[in-house]
Coordinates of C-alpha atoms in Angstrom, one line a residue:
M570 CA 5.2 -37.9 -125.9
D571 CA 5.0 -41.5 -124.9
V572 CA 1.6 -43.0 -123.9
M573 CA 1.1 -42.2 -120.3
G574 CA 0.9 -44.9 -117.8
D575 CA -1.4 -45.0 -114.7
K576 CA 1.0 -46.3 -112.1
A577 CA 0.3 -44.0 -109.2
T578 CA -3.2 -42.5 -108.9
L579 CA -3.0 -40.4 -105.8
F580 CA -6.6 -39.7 -104.9
E581 CA -10.1 -40.3 -106.2
T582 CA -11.3 -36.7 -106.3
G583 CA -8.4 -35.5 -108.3
R584 CA -8.8 -32.2 -106.4
F585 CA -7.9 -32.6 -102.8
V586 CA -5.5 -34.7 -100.7
Q587 CA -7.7 -37.4 -99.1
P588 CA -6.0 -40.5 -97.7
S589 CA -8.3 -43.5 -98.4
G590 CA -10.1 -44.8 -95.3
E591 CA -10.4 -48.2 -96.9
E592 CA -6.6 -48.9 -97.2
P593 CA -4.8 -50.4 -94.3
T594 CA -2.8 -47.8 -92.4
R595 CA 0.9 -48.5 -92.5
D596 CA 3.2 -47.5 -89.6
E597 CA 5.4 -44.5 -90.0
A598 CA 8.6 -46.5 -90.1
A599 CA 7.5 -48.5 -93.1
E600 CA 6.2 -45.4 -94.8
A601 CA 9.5 -43.6 -94.2
A602 CA 11.4 -46.6 -95.6
E603 CA 9.2 -46.7 -98.7
E604 CA 9.7 -43.0 -99.2
A605 CA 13.4 -43.4 -99.0
R606 CA 13.3 -46.2 -101.5
H607 CA 11.3 -44.2 -104.0
R608 CA 13.5 -41.1 -103.5
L609 CA 16.6 -43.2 -104.2
H610 CA 15.0 -44.6 -107.4
A611 CA 13.7 -41.2 -108.4
E612 CA 17.2 -39.7 -108.1
A613 CA 18.3 -42.5 -110.4
G614 CA 15.7 -41.3 -113.0
D615 CA 12.9 -43.9 -112.4
V616 CA 9.7 -42.2 -113.6
E617 CA 7.3 -44.4 -111.6
S618 CA 9.2 -43.6 -108.4
M619 CA 9.1 -39.9 -109.2
S620 CA 5.3 -40.1 -109.6
V621 CA 4.8 -42.1 -106.4
L622 CA 7.2 -39.9 -104.4
G623 CA 5.4 -36.8 -105.6
A624 CA 2.1 -38.3 -104.6
M625 CA 3.4 -39.2 -101.1
L626 CA 4.7 -35.7 -100.6
L627 CA 1.5 -34.1 -101.9
R628 CA -0.5 -36.3 -99.6
R629 CA 1.6 -35.1 -96.7
G630 CA 1.1 -31.5 -97.7
D631 CA 4.7 -30.9 -98.8
L632 CA 3.8 -29.0 -102.0
D633 CA 7.3 -27.6 -102.6
G634 CA 8.9 -31.1 -102.4
A635 CA 6.2 -32.7 -104.5
E636 CA 6.1 -30.3 -107.4
P637 CA 9.5 -31.0 -109.0
Q638 CA 8.9 -34.7 -108.7
L639 CA 5.5 -34.5 -110.3
R640 CA 6.7 -32.2 -113.1
A641 CA 9.5 -34.5 -113.9
A642 CA 7.3 -37.6 -114.0
T643 CA 4.7 -35.7 -116.1
A644 CA 7.3 -34.6 -118.6
A645 CA 8.3 -38.3 -118.9
G646 CA 4.6 -39.1 -119.8
D647 CA 3.1 -40.3 -116.5
R648 CA -0.6 -39.5 -116.5
A649 CA -1.1 -40.0 -112.8
A650 CA 1.6 -37.5 -112.2
A651 CA -0.2 -35.0 -114.6
N652 CA -3.4 -35.5 -112.6
N653 CA -1.6 -34.9 -109.3
L654 CA 0.3 -31.9 -110.7
G655 CA -3.2 -30.5 -111.5
V656 CA -4.3 -31.1 -107.9
L657 CA -1.1 -29.4 -106.6
L658 CA -1.6 -26.3 -108.8
H659 CA -5.3 -26.1 -107.8
Q660 CA -4.3 -26.1 -104.2
R661 CA -1.7 -23.4 -104.9
G662 CA -4.5 -21.3 -106.5
Y663 CA -3.8 -21.8 -110.2
P664 CA -7.0 -23.4 -111.4
D665 CA -6.5 -22.7 -115.1
E666 CA -3.0 -24.2 -115.2
A667 CA -4.4 -27.1 -113.1
A668 CA -7.1 -27.6 -115.7
G669 CA -4.5 -27.8 -118.4
W670 CA -2.7 -30.7 -116.8
W671 CA -6.0 -32.4 -116.0
R672 CA -6.9 -32.2 -119.6
I673 CA -3.6 -33.8 -120.6
A674 CA -4.2 -36.7 -118.1
A675 CA -7.8 -37.0 -119.0
V676 CA -7.1 -37.3 -122.7
A677 CA -4.5 -40.0 -121.8
G678 CA -7.3 -41.9 -120.1
S679 CA -7.2 -40.8 -116.4
A680 CA -10.7 -41.1 -115.0
A681 CA -9.7 -39.1 -111.9
A682 CA -8.4 -36.3 -114.1
A683 CA -11.6 -36.3 -116.2
H684 CA -13.6 -36.0 -113.0
A685 CA -11.5 -33.1 -111.8
L686 CA -11.7 -31.4 -115.2
G687 CA -15.5 -31.8 -115.3
R688 CA -15.8 -30.3 -111.8
H689 CA -13.6 -27.4 -112.9
H690 CA -15.9 -26.6 -115.9
R691 CA -19.1 -26.9 -113.8
E692 CA -17.7 -24.4 -111.3
R693 CA -17.2 -22.0 -114.2
G694 CA -20.8 -22.5 -115.5
D695 CA -19.7 -24.4 -118.7
E696 CA -22.2 -27.3 -118.3
P697 CA -21.7 -28.9 -121.7
A698 CA -18.0 -29.3 -121.1
A699 CA -18.6 -30.4 -117.6
E700 CA -21.0 -33.1 -118.7
Y701 CA -18.6 -34.3 -121.4
W702 CA -15.7 -34.8 -119.0
L703 CA -17.8 -36.2 -116.1
R704 CA -19.3 -38.7 -118.5
Q705 CA -15.8 -39.7 -119.6
S706 CA -14.9 -40.3 -116.0
A707 CA -18.2 -42.1 -115.1
E708 CA -18.0 -44.4 -118.1
Q709 CA -14.6 -45.5 -117.0
G710 CA -16.1 -46.7 -113.7
H711 CA -15.0 -43.7 -111.5
A712 CA -17.3 -43.4 -108.6
L713 CA -16.9 -39.7 -108.0
G714 CA -17.3 -39.1 -111.7
A715 CA -20.6 -41.0 -111.8
Y716 CA -21.8 -39.1 -108.7
A717 CA -20.8 -35.7 -110.1
L718 CA -22.5 -36.5 -113.4
A719 CA -25.6 -37.6 -111.6
D720 CA -25.7 -34.4 -109.6
L721 CA -25.3 -32.3 -112.8
L722 CA -28.1 -34.2 -114.6
E723 CA -30.4 -34.1 -111.5
H724 CA -29.9 -30.3 -111.4
R725 CA -31.1 -30.2 -115.0
G726 CA -34.0 -32.5 -114.3
D727 CA -32.6 -35.2 -116.6
A728 CA -34.1 -38.7 -115.9
A729 CA -30.7 -40.3 -116.5
A730 CA -29.5 -38.9 -113.2
G731 CA -30.9 -41.9 -111.3
Q732 CA -28.9 -44.3 -113.4
W733 CA -25.6 -42.6 -112.6
M734 CA -26.5 -42.1 -109.0
R735 CA -27.1 -45.8 -108.7
A736 CA -23.8 -46.5 -110.5
A737 CA -21.9 -44.3 -108.1
A738 CA -23.6 -45.9 -105.1
E739 CA -22.8 -49.4 -106.4
R740 CA -19.1 -48.3 -106.7
G741 CA -19.1 -47.3 -103.0
H742 CA -19.8 -43.6 -103.0
R743 CA -21.6 -43.0 -99.7
E744 CA -23.2 -39.7 -100.6
A745 CA -24.6 -41.3 -103.7
A746 CA -25.9 -44.2 -101.6
Y747 CA -27.6 -41.7 -99.3
R748 CA -29.2 -39.7 -102.1
L749 CA -30.4 -42.8 -103.9
A750 CA -32.0 -44.0 -100.6
R751 CA -33.7 -40.6 -100.2
A752 CA -35.1 -40.8 -103.7
L753 CA -36.4 -44.3 -103.1
D754 CA -37.9 -43.2 -99.8
R755 CA -39.7 -40.2 -101.4
R756 CA -41.1 -42.4 -104.2
A757 CA -42.3 -45.0 -101.7
G758 CA -43.9 -42.2 -99.6
A759 CA -45.6 -40.7 -102.8
A760 CA -47.0 -44.1 -103.7
E761 CA -48.4 -44.5 -100.2
G762 CA -49.9 -41.0 -100.4
E763 CA -51.5 -41.8 -103.8
T764 CA -53.0 -45.0 -102.4
A765 CA -54.4 -43.0 -99.4
A766 CA -55.9 -40.5 -101.8
D767 CA -57.6 -43.2 -103.8
D768 CA -59.2 -45.2 -101.0
G769 CA -58.8 -42.9 -97.9
V770 CA -56.4 -45.3 -96.2
G771 CA -52.6 -45.2 -96.2
T772 CA -51.7 -48.7 -97.4
E773 CA -48.3 -49.6 -98.7
T774 CA -48.2 -51.0 -102.2
A775 CA -46.0 -53.9 -103.2
A776 CA -43.8 -51.5 -105.3
G777 CA -43.7 -49.1 -102.4
A778 CA -42.7 -51.8 -100.0
A779 CA -39.9 -52.9 -102.4
E780 CA -38.6 -49.3 -102.7
T781 CA -38.7 -48.9 -98.9
A782 CA -36.7 -52.1 -98.4
E783 CA -34.2 -51.0 -101.1
A784 CA -33.9 -47.5 -99.5
E785 CA -33.1 -49.1 -96.2
Q786 CA -30.3 -51.1 -97.7
W787 CA -28.7 -48.0 -99.3
Y788 CA -29.1 -46.1 -96.0
R789 CA -27.3 -49.0 -94.3
Q790 CA -24.5 -48.9 -96.8
A791 CA -24.0 -45.2 -96.5
A792 CA -24.3 -45.3 -92.7
A793 CA -21.7 -48.1 -92.5
R794 CA -19.3 -45.7 -94.4
G795 CA -19.8 -43.0 -91.8
H796 CA -22.7 -41.0 -93.4
R797 CA -24.4 -39.5 -90.4
R798 CA -27.6 -38.5 -92.0
A799 CA -28.0 -42.0 -93.5
A800 CA -27.5 -43.3 -90.0
L801 CA -30.3 -41.0 -88.8
H802 CA -32.7 -42.1 -91.4
L803 CA -31.8 -45.8 -90.9
G804 CA -32.5 -45.3 -87.2
A805 CA -35.9 -43.8 -88.0
I806 CA -36.8 -46.7 -90.2
L807 CA -35.8 -49.2 -87.6
E808 CA -37.7 -47.3 -84.9
R809 CA -40.9 -47.3 -86.9
R810 CA -40.5 -51.0 -87.3
G811 CA -40.1 -51.5 -83.6
E812 CA -36.5 -52.5 -83.7
L813 CA -35.5 -50.0 -81.0
K814 CA -32.2 -51.5 -79.9
E815 CA -30.7 -51.3 -83.4
A816 CA -32.3 -47.9 -84.0
G817 CA -30.7 -46.6 -80.9
R818 CA -27.3 -47.8 -82.1
W819 CA -27.6 -45.9 -85.4
Y820 CA -28.9 -42.8 -83.7
L821 CA -26.0 -42.9 -81.3
T822 CA -23.5 -43.3 -84.2
S823 CA -25.1 -40.4 -86.0
A824 CA -25.3 -38.2 -82.9
K825 CA -21.6 -38.8 -82.0
D826 CA -20.8 -37.6 -85.5
G827 CA -22.6 -34.3 -84.8
E828 CA -26.1 -34.9 -86.2
A829 CA -28.4 -32.9 -83.8
R830 CA -31.6 -34.6 -85.1
A831 CA -30.2 -38.0 -84.2
A832 CA -29.2 -36.8 -80.7
C833 CA -32.8 -35.6 -80.3
A834 CA -34.3 -38.9 -81.5
L835 CA -32.0 -40.8 -79.2
G836 CA -33.2 -38.7 -76.4
F837 CA -36.8 -39.7 -77.1
L838 CA -35.9 -43.3 -77.3
L839 CA -34.2 -43.1 -73.9
R840 CA -37.1 -41.2 -72.4
D841 CA -39.6 -43.9 -73.6
A842 CA -37.3 -46.5 -72.1
G843 CA -37.5 -44.7 -68.7
D844 CA -34.0 -43.2 -68.7
T845 CA -35.0 -39.5 -68.5
E846 CA -31.6 -38.4 -67.2
S847 CA -29.7 -39.8 -70.2
A848 CA -32.4 -38.4 -72.5
A849 CA -31.9 -35.0 -71.1
V850 CA -28.1 -35.2 -71.8
W851 CA -28.7 -35.9 -75.5
W852 CA -31.5 -33.3 -75.8
L853 CA -29.1 -30.8 -74.3
R854 CA -26.5 -31.6 -76.8
A855 CA -29.0 -31.4 -79.7
A856 CA -30.5 -28.2 -78.4
Q857 CA -27.1 -26.6 -78.1
D858 CA -26.5 -27.4 -81.7
G859 CA -29.7 -25.6 -82.6
D860 CA -32.3 -28.4 -82.7
G861 CA -35.7 -26.8 -81.8
N862 CA -37.4 -30.1 -81.2
A863 CA -34.8 -31.0 -78.5
A864 CA -35.2 -27.6 -76.9
N865 CA -39.0 -28.2 -76.7
A866 CA -38.4 -31.6 -75.2
L867 CA -36.1 -30.1 -72.5
G868 CA -38.7 -27.4 -71.9
A869 CA -41.4 -30.0 -71.4
L870 CA -39.1 -32.0 -69.1
H871 CA -38.5 -29.0 -66.8
A872 CA -42.2 -28.0 -67.0
E873 CA -43.1 -31.5 -65.7
R874 CA -40.7 -31.0 -62.8
G875 CA -42.3 -27.6 -62.0
E876 CA -39.2 -25.7 -63.1
T877 CA -41.2 -23.2 -65.1
Q878 CA -38.5 -20.6 -65.6
T879 CA -36.1 -23.2 -67.0
A880 CA -38.9 -24.6 -69.2
E881 CA -39.6 -21.1 -70.5
R882 CA -36.0 -20.6 -71.3
W883 CA -35.8 -23.7 -73.4
Y884 CA -39.1 -23.0 -75.2
R885 CA -37.7 -19.6 -76.1
A886 CA -34.6 -21.4 -77.4
A887 CA -36.8 -23.6 -79.5
M888 CA -38.6 -20.6 -80.9
D889 CA -35.3 -18.9 -81.7
A890 CA -34.2 -22.0 -83.6
G891 CA -37.3 -21.6 -85.8
D892 CA -39.5 -24.2 -84.2
D893 CA -43.1 -22.8 -83.9
N894 CA -43.8 -25.4 -81.2
G895 CA -41.7 -23.2 -78.9
A896 CA -44.2 -20.3 -79.1
Y897 CA -47.1 -22.8 -78.7
N898 CA -45.6 -24.4 -75.7
L899 CA -44.9 -21.0 -74.2
G900 CA -48.6 -20.3 -74.6
L901 CA -49.5 -23.5 -72.9
L902 CA -47.2 -22.7 -70.0
C903 CA -48.6 -19.3 -69.6
A904 CA -52.2 -20.6 -69.8
E905 CA -51.5 -23.1 -67.0
Q906 CA -50.2 -20.3 -64.8
G907 CA -53.2 -18.2 -65.5
R908 CA -51.3 -15.6 -67.5
T909 CA -54.0 -15.4 -70.1
A910 CA -52.8 -12.3 -71.9
Q911 CA -49.3 -13.7 -72.4
A912 CA -50.7 -17.1 -73.5
E913 CA -52.8 -15.3 -76.1
Q914 CA -49.7 -13.5 -77.3
W915 CA -47.7 -16.7 -77.8
Y916 CA -50.6 -18.6 -79.3
R917 CA -51.1 -15.8 -81.8
R918 CA -47.4 -15.9 -82.7
A919 CA -47.4 -19.6 -83.4
A920 CA -50.8 -19.4 -85.1
Y921 CA -49.7 -16.7 -87.5
A922 CA -46.7 -19.0 -88.4
G923 CA -49.2 -21.7 -89.4
H924 CA -49.3 -23.8 -86.2
R925 CA -52.7 -25.4 -86.3
E926 CA -52.9 -26.5 -82.7
A927 CA -51.9 -23.0 -81.6
A928 CA -54.7 -21.6 -83.7
N929 CA -57.2 -24.0 -82.0
A930 CA -55.9 -23.1 -78.6
L931 CA -56.1 -19.4 -79.4
A932 CA -59.7 -19.8 -80.5
I933 CA -60.6 -21.7 -77.3
L934 CA -59.0 -18.9 -75.3
L935 CA -61.0 -16.3 -77.1
L936 CA -64.2 -18.3 -76.8
Q937 CA -63.7 -18.7 -73.0
G938 CA -63.3 -14.9 -72.9
G939 CA -66.6 -14.4 -74.6
D940 CA -65.2 -13.5 -78.0
A941 CA -67.0 -16.1 -80.2
A942 CA -66.7 -13.9 -83.3
G943 CA -62.9 -13.7 -82.8
A944 CA -62.7 -17.4 -82.1
E945 CA -64.5 -18.6 -85.3
P946 CA -61.9 -17.7 -87.9
W947 CA -59.1 -19.3 -85.9
F948 CA -61.1 -22.5 -85.5
S949 CA -61.7 -22.4 -89.2
K950 CA -58.0 -21.8 -90.0
A951 CA -56.9 -24.6 -87.7
A952 CA -59.5 -27.0 -89.1
E953 CA -58.5 -26.2 -92.7
A954 CA -54.9 -27.0 -91.7
G955 CA -56.0 -30.4 -90.5
S956 CA -56.7 -29.9 -86.8
V957 CA -59.3 -32.5 -85.9
D958 CA -60.0 -30.8 -82.5
A959 CA -60.6 -27.5 -84.2
A960 CA -63.1 -29.1 -86.6
F961 CA -65.0 -30.5 -83.6
N962 CA -64.8 -27.2 -81.7
L963 CA -66.1 -25.4 -84.7
G964 CA -69.1 -27.8 -84.7
I965 CA -69.7 -26.9 -81.1
L966 CA -69.6 -23.2 -81.9
Y967 CA -72.2 -23.6 -84.7
A968 CA -74.4 -25.9 -82.6
G969 CA -74.4 -23.2 -79.9
R970 CA -75.8 -20.8 -82.5
G971 CA -78.5 -23.2 -83.6
E972 CA -76.8 -23.8 -87.0
D973 CA -77.2 -27.6 -86.6
H974 CA -76.6 -28.4 -90.3
V975 CA -73.3 -26.6 -90.4
A976 CA -72.3 -28.0 -87.1
L977 CA -73.0 -31.5 -88.4
R978 CA -70.7 -31.0 -91.4
C979 CA -67.9 -30.0 -89.0
Y980 CA -68.6 -33.0 -86.8
E981 CA -68.5 -35.3 -89.8
R982 CA -65.2 -33.9 -90.9
A983 CA -63.7 -34.5 -87.5
A984 CA -65.3 -37.9 -87.2
A985 CA -63.8 -38.9 -90.5
A986 CA -60.4 -38.1 -89.0
G987 CA -61.1 -40.3 -86.0
H988 CA -62.4 -37.8 -83.4
T989 CA -64.3 -39.8 -80.9
E990 CA -66.7 -37.1 -79.6
A991 CA -67.4 -35.9 -83.1
A992 CA -68.4 -39.5 -84.1
L993 CA -70.7 -39.5 -81.1
Q994 CA -72.4 -36.3 -82.2
V995 CA -72.8 -37.6 -85.7
G996 CA -74.3 -40.8 -84.4
I997 CA -76.8 -38.9 -82.2
A998 CA -77.8 -36.7 -85.2
R999 CA -78.4 -39.8 -87.3
L1000 CA -80.5 -41.3 -84.5
R1001 CA -82.6 -38.2 -84.5
E1002 CA -83.1 -38.5 -88.3
G1003 CA -84.1 -42.2 -87.9
D1004 CA -81.1 -43.5 -89.8
D1005 CA -80.2 -46.3 -87.5
A1006 CA -77.6 -47.9 -89.8
A1007 CA -75.5 -44.7 -90.1
A1008 CA -76.0 -44.0 -86.4
E1009 CA -74.7 -47.5 -85.5
R1010 CA -71.6 -47.0 -87.7
H1011 CA -70.7 -43.8 -86.1
L1012 CA -71.5 -44.9 -82.6
R1013 CA -69.3 -48.0 -83.0
C1014 CA -66.4 -45.7 -84.0
A1015 CA -67.0 -43.5 -81.0
A1016 CA -67.5 -46.4 -78.6
G1017 CA -64.4 -48.1 -79.9
G1018 CA -62.6 -44.8 -79.2
G1019 CA -63.5 -45.0 -75.6
S1020 CA -66.7 -42.9 -75.4
A1021 CA -69.0 -44.3 -72.6
E1022 CA -72.0 -42.3 -73.9
A1023 CA -71.5 -43.8 -77.4
A1024 CA -71.2 -47.3 -75.9
Y1025 CA -74.5 -46.8 -74.0
R1026 CA -76.3 -45.4 -77.1
L1027 CA -75.0 -48.2 -79.3
A1028 CA -76.2 -50.7 -76.7
A1029 CA -79.6 -49.0 -76.7
V1030 CA -79.8 -49.2 -80.6
L1031 CA -78.9 -52.9 -80.5
D1032 CA -81.3 -53.5 -77.5
A1033 CA -84.2 -52.0 -79.5
R1034 CA -83.6 -54.6 -82.2
R1035 CA -83.9 -57.6 -79.9
P1036 CA -87.0 -59.7 -80.2
K1037 CA -89.7 -58.6 -77.7
V1038 CA -90.2 -61.0 -74.8
S1039 CA -92.7 -60.9 -71.9
E1040 CA -91.8 -58.4 -69.2
H1041 CA -90.3 -60.0 -66.0
E1042 CA -90.6 -58.4 -62.6
L1043 CA -87.3 -57.6 -61.0
G1044 CA -85.7 -60.5 -59.4
E1045 CA -87.5 -63.2 -61.5
S1046 CA -85.2 -65.6 -63.4
S1047 CA -84.7 -65.0 -67.1
L1048 CA -81.6 -67.1 -67.9
H1049 CA -79.9 -66.3 -71.2
T1050 CA -76.5 -65.7 -72.5
K1051 CA -75.1 -62.1 -72.8
T1052 CA -75.8 -60.4 -76.1
E1053 CA -73.7 -57.8 -77.8
C1054 CA -75.9 -55.0 -76.5
E1055 CA -75.3 -56.2 -72.9
E1056 CA -71.5 -56.2 -73.5
W1057 CA -71.7 -52.5 -74.7
Y1058 CA -73.9 -51.6 -71.7
E1059 CA -71.3 -53.2 -69.4
R1060 CA -68.4 -51.4 -71.2
A1061 CA -70.2 -48.0 -70.6
A1062 CA -71.1 -49.0 -67.1
S1063 CA -67.5 -49.8 -66.3
Q1064 CA -66.5 -46.3 -67.5
G1065 CA -68.9 -44.8 -65.0
H1066 CA -72.0 -44.2 -67.2
R1067 CA -74.9 -44.1 -64.7
R1068 CA -77.7 -45.0 -67.0
A1069 CA -75.7 -47.9 -68.4
Q1070 CA -75.0 -49.0 -64.8
V1071 CA -78.8 -49.0 -64.1
R1072 CA -79.4 -51.0 -67.3
V1073 CA -76.8 -53.6 -66.5
G1074 CA -78.4 -53.9 -63.0
M1075 CA -81.8 -54.5 -64.6
L1076 CA -80.4 -57.1 -67.0
A1077 CA -78.7 -58.9 -64.1
A1078 CA -81.9 -58.8 -62.0
A1079 CA -83.8 -60.3 -65.0
R1080 CA -81.3 -63.1 -65.0
G1081 CA -81.9 -63.6 -61.3
D1082 CA -78.4 -62.4 -60.3
V1083 CA -79.5 -60.3 -57.4
V1084 CA -76.0 -59.7 -56.0
E1085 CA -74.7 -58.4 -59.4
A1086 CA -77.9 -56.3 -59.8
A1087 CA -77.5 -54.7 -56.4
R1088 CA -73.8 -53.9 -57.0
W1089 CA -74.6 -52.0 -60.2
Y1090 CA -77.6 -50.2 -58.8
R1091 CA -75.6 -49.2 -55.7
T1092 CA -72.8 -47.9 -57.9
A1093 CA -75.2 -45.8 -60.0
A1094 CA -77.1 -44.6 -56.9
E1095 CA -73.9 -43.5 -55.1
A1096 CA -72.9 -41.6 -58.2
G1097 CA -76.2 -39.7 -58.1
S1098 CA -78.6 -41.8 -60.3
R1099 CA -82.1 -41.5 -59.0
N1100 CA -83.2 -44.5 -61.1
G1101 CA -80.3 -46.5 -59.6
A1102 CA -81.4 -45.5 -56.1
F1103 CA -85.1 -46.4 -56.9
N1104 CA -84.2 -49.8 -58.3
L1105 CA -81.8 -50.6 -55.5
G1106 CA -84.7 -49.8 -53.1
L1107 CA -87.0 -52.3 -55.0
L1108 CA -84.3 -54.9 -54.8
L1109 CA -83.8 -54.4 -51.1
A1110 CA -87.5 -54.4 -50.4
R1111 CA -88.0 -57.7 -52.2
E1112 CA -85.1 -59.1 -50.2
G1113 CA -86.8 -58.0 -47.0
S1114 CA -84.8 -54.9 -46.2
E1115 CA -87.6 -52.3 -46.4
P1116 CA -86.0 -49.8 -43.9
E1117 CA -82.8 -49.6 -46.1
A1118 CA -85.0 -49.6 -49.2
A1119 CA -86.8 -46.5 -47.8
V1120 CA -83.5 -44.7 -47.4
W1121 CA -82.7 -45.2 -51.1
W1122 CA -86.2 -44.3 -52.2
Q1123 CA -86.0 -41.1 -50.2
R1124 CA -82.7 -40.2 -52.0
A1125 CA -84.4 -40.9 -55.3
A1126 CA -87.5 -38.9 -54.4
D1127 CA -85.5 -36.0 -53.2
A1128 CA -83.8 -36.0 -56.7
G1129 CA -87.3 -35.9 -58.3
H1130 CA -88.3 -39.5 -58.8
G1131 CA -92.1 -39.7 -58.6
R1132 CA -92.3 -43.5 -58.3
A1133 CA -89.9 -43.4 -55.3
A1134 CA -92.1 -40.8 -53.6
L1135 CA -95.1 -43.0 -54.2
R1136 CA -93.3 -46.0 -52.7
L1137 CA -92.4 -43.9 -49.6
A1138 CA -96.0 -42.8 -49.2
L1139 CA -97.1 -46.5 -49.2
V1140 CA -94.3 -47.4 -46.7
Y1141 CA -95.4 -44.6 -44.3
A1142 CA -99.1 -45.5 -44.8
R1143 CA -98.4 -49.1 -43.9
R1144 CA -96.6 -48.0 -40.8
G1145 CA -99.5 -45.9 -39.7
E1146 CA -97.6 -42.6 -40.2
L1147 CA -100.5 -41.1 -42.2
A1148 CA -99.3 -37.5 -42.2
E1149 CA -95.9 -38.4 -43.5
G1150 CA -97.5 -40.7 -46.0
Q1151 CA -99.8 -37.9 -47.2
R1152 CA -96.8 -35.6 -47.6
W1153 CA -94.9 -38.1 -49.8
A1154 CA -98.2 -38.7 -51.8
D1155 CA -98.4 -35.0 -52.4
R1156 CA -94.8 -35.0 -53.7
A1157 CA -95.5 -38.0 -56.0
V1158 CA -98.6 -36.2 -57.4
A1159 CA -96.3 -33.2 -58.2
L1160 CA -93.5 -35.3 -59.7
G1161 CA -95.5 -37.6 -61.9
P1162 CA -95.5 -39.2 -64.5
A1163 CA -99.3 -39.4 -65.2
E1164 CA -99.7 -42.9 -64.0
V1165 CA -97.9 -42.1 -60.7
T1166 CA -99.9 -38.9 -60.3
E1167 CA -103.2 -40.8 -60.6
R1168 CA -102.2 -43.5 -58.1
A1169 CA -100.7 -41.0 -55.7
G1170 CA -103.7 -38.8 -55.9
R1171 CA -106.0 -41.7 -54.9
L1172 CA -103.7 -42.6 -52.0
R1173 CA -103.5 -39.0 -50.8
D1174 CA -107.2 -38.7 -50.8
A1175 CA -107.7 -41.9 -48.9
L1176 CA -105.1 -40.8 -46.3
R1177 CA -106.7 -37.4 -46.0
E1178 CA -110.1 -39.0 -45.4
E1179 CA -108.6 -41.3 -42.8
L1180 CA -106.9 -38.4 -41.0
S1181 CA -110.1 -36.4 -40.9
A1182 CA -112.3 -39.3 -39.7

């Protein structure tokens, strides 16, 4: 047999008819003319034309017309025809005969035939033979051969798989590019996780950043070749980076190709951009394709609109799609409607499936129903699964039992994960222990997280460290710049913290800013602060508005403020209303503190003597 030529390789797979998407499409007239030309030459005995004509007919699905042409060309020594004859026989259901022709073509140097033969042996479980032929194909630069070899080696756990996957990707194989990107992505994620485990903070290493960047490039290459999952992952990378417009384009490309997760992600992008109606369209498409996350999003959308029946239907669809959030959301919906028994049922279902927030919600429901013993294991389970809220709630449960040390450990666990109220509780505990440095650290975390109480307590800690200065009566000038503790007091005050409002008023009064002081005192007093009402009364009295001052003192005294009651007694005594003055003096004696009790007692006795004279 003459050495076979390689004049007309039909397809890269060597297995199925796949017209190349990279070749320019010729019009039907030109193709018909070319077919006629090759047919004429084939009839005249031209081997190359027989091979090409057979390939054209095979591509078109005309197996009966292609077979005699391919057999004739193969008999004349054309290796491409032998490969394509193998493809034809494989399609007819004669794999063993097909393998015989692929072997002939592969021995003659056809990379496509070697790939097809390797695939044939792998399907039959003969991995050594499969590896031999796939390696022959890959080493000749055949992209599909390199990919199939990489897949085989990866299945065996062979480290050389990565080398061949990269080779296939570099030769334009889109699935190889995607899998290479996924491998790089996973390595970058693992590196970040190891860094987080070492120092407690997830920081991206230089190597991790390089792998992430390379992964993005391979995703981009695969996506550009129409790989819908690559387009999805590329969109996710761009979204995390804040490049939302381009992310949306790739999500759209992937979604149009049928990727439900991309349709869901596109829906969230549109929702965040304010286009809820378009978001709902994509969520619906994804949900109908079985995406549980999209079904949950639709449920939440209808729940926000008050369409609870439709919301419930979508939550059930999410649950049916295997998304545990569906059961959790059903529990939330039932709880909002007061259907406690049903809420518990759905929370349990999600919690048993490992949904940590459902376990926390179930524990809260049980606790509210008085079942603390039943709540504890669910709080523990949720906390162990990483629920920060559950760790905090478990702390509250132990604190309620008086097990303060155990509660503190739970608070510390939640605080380490960034829970604001837990950090506040740890800060308070450290203050009680006298560890001001640790207390300040935790109070700063809680205050930075928005806790008004933490801001107030942090300000108090800083305030206590300030150098002692001589006391100033309210209203006297004490000009100074604002300190850090004053800034924290003001932050707490602006969040509605009444004691902080009173303290800010006192600091303003010390600076001589009467208007500012009065504003904060009034704000605190109107919110129910008796100290705010008392100090506002002092300020008004010094400004000559004693009648209005008496109104605020009475409000403070009615709330149990002894000094306010004493001030009222003095006001009524000066007015000559001795009986009313004696009544408020009696109240001041009862309210205290000791200094007030002593002064009010002397005043009461003097008024009693004057009334009896």
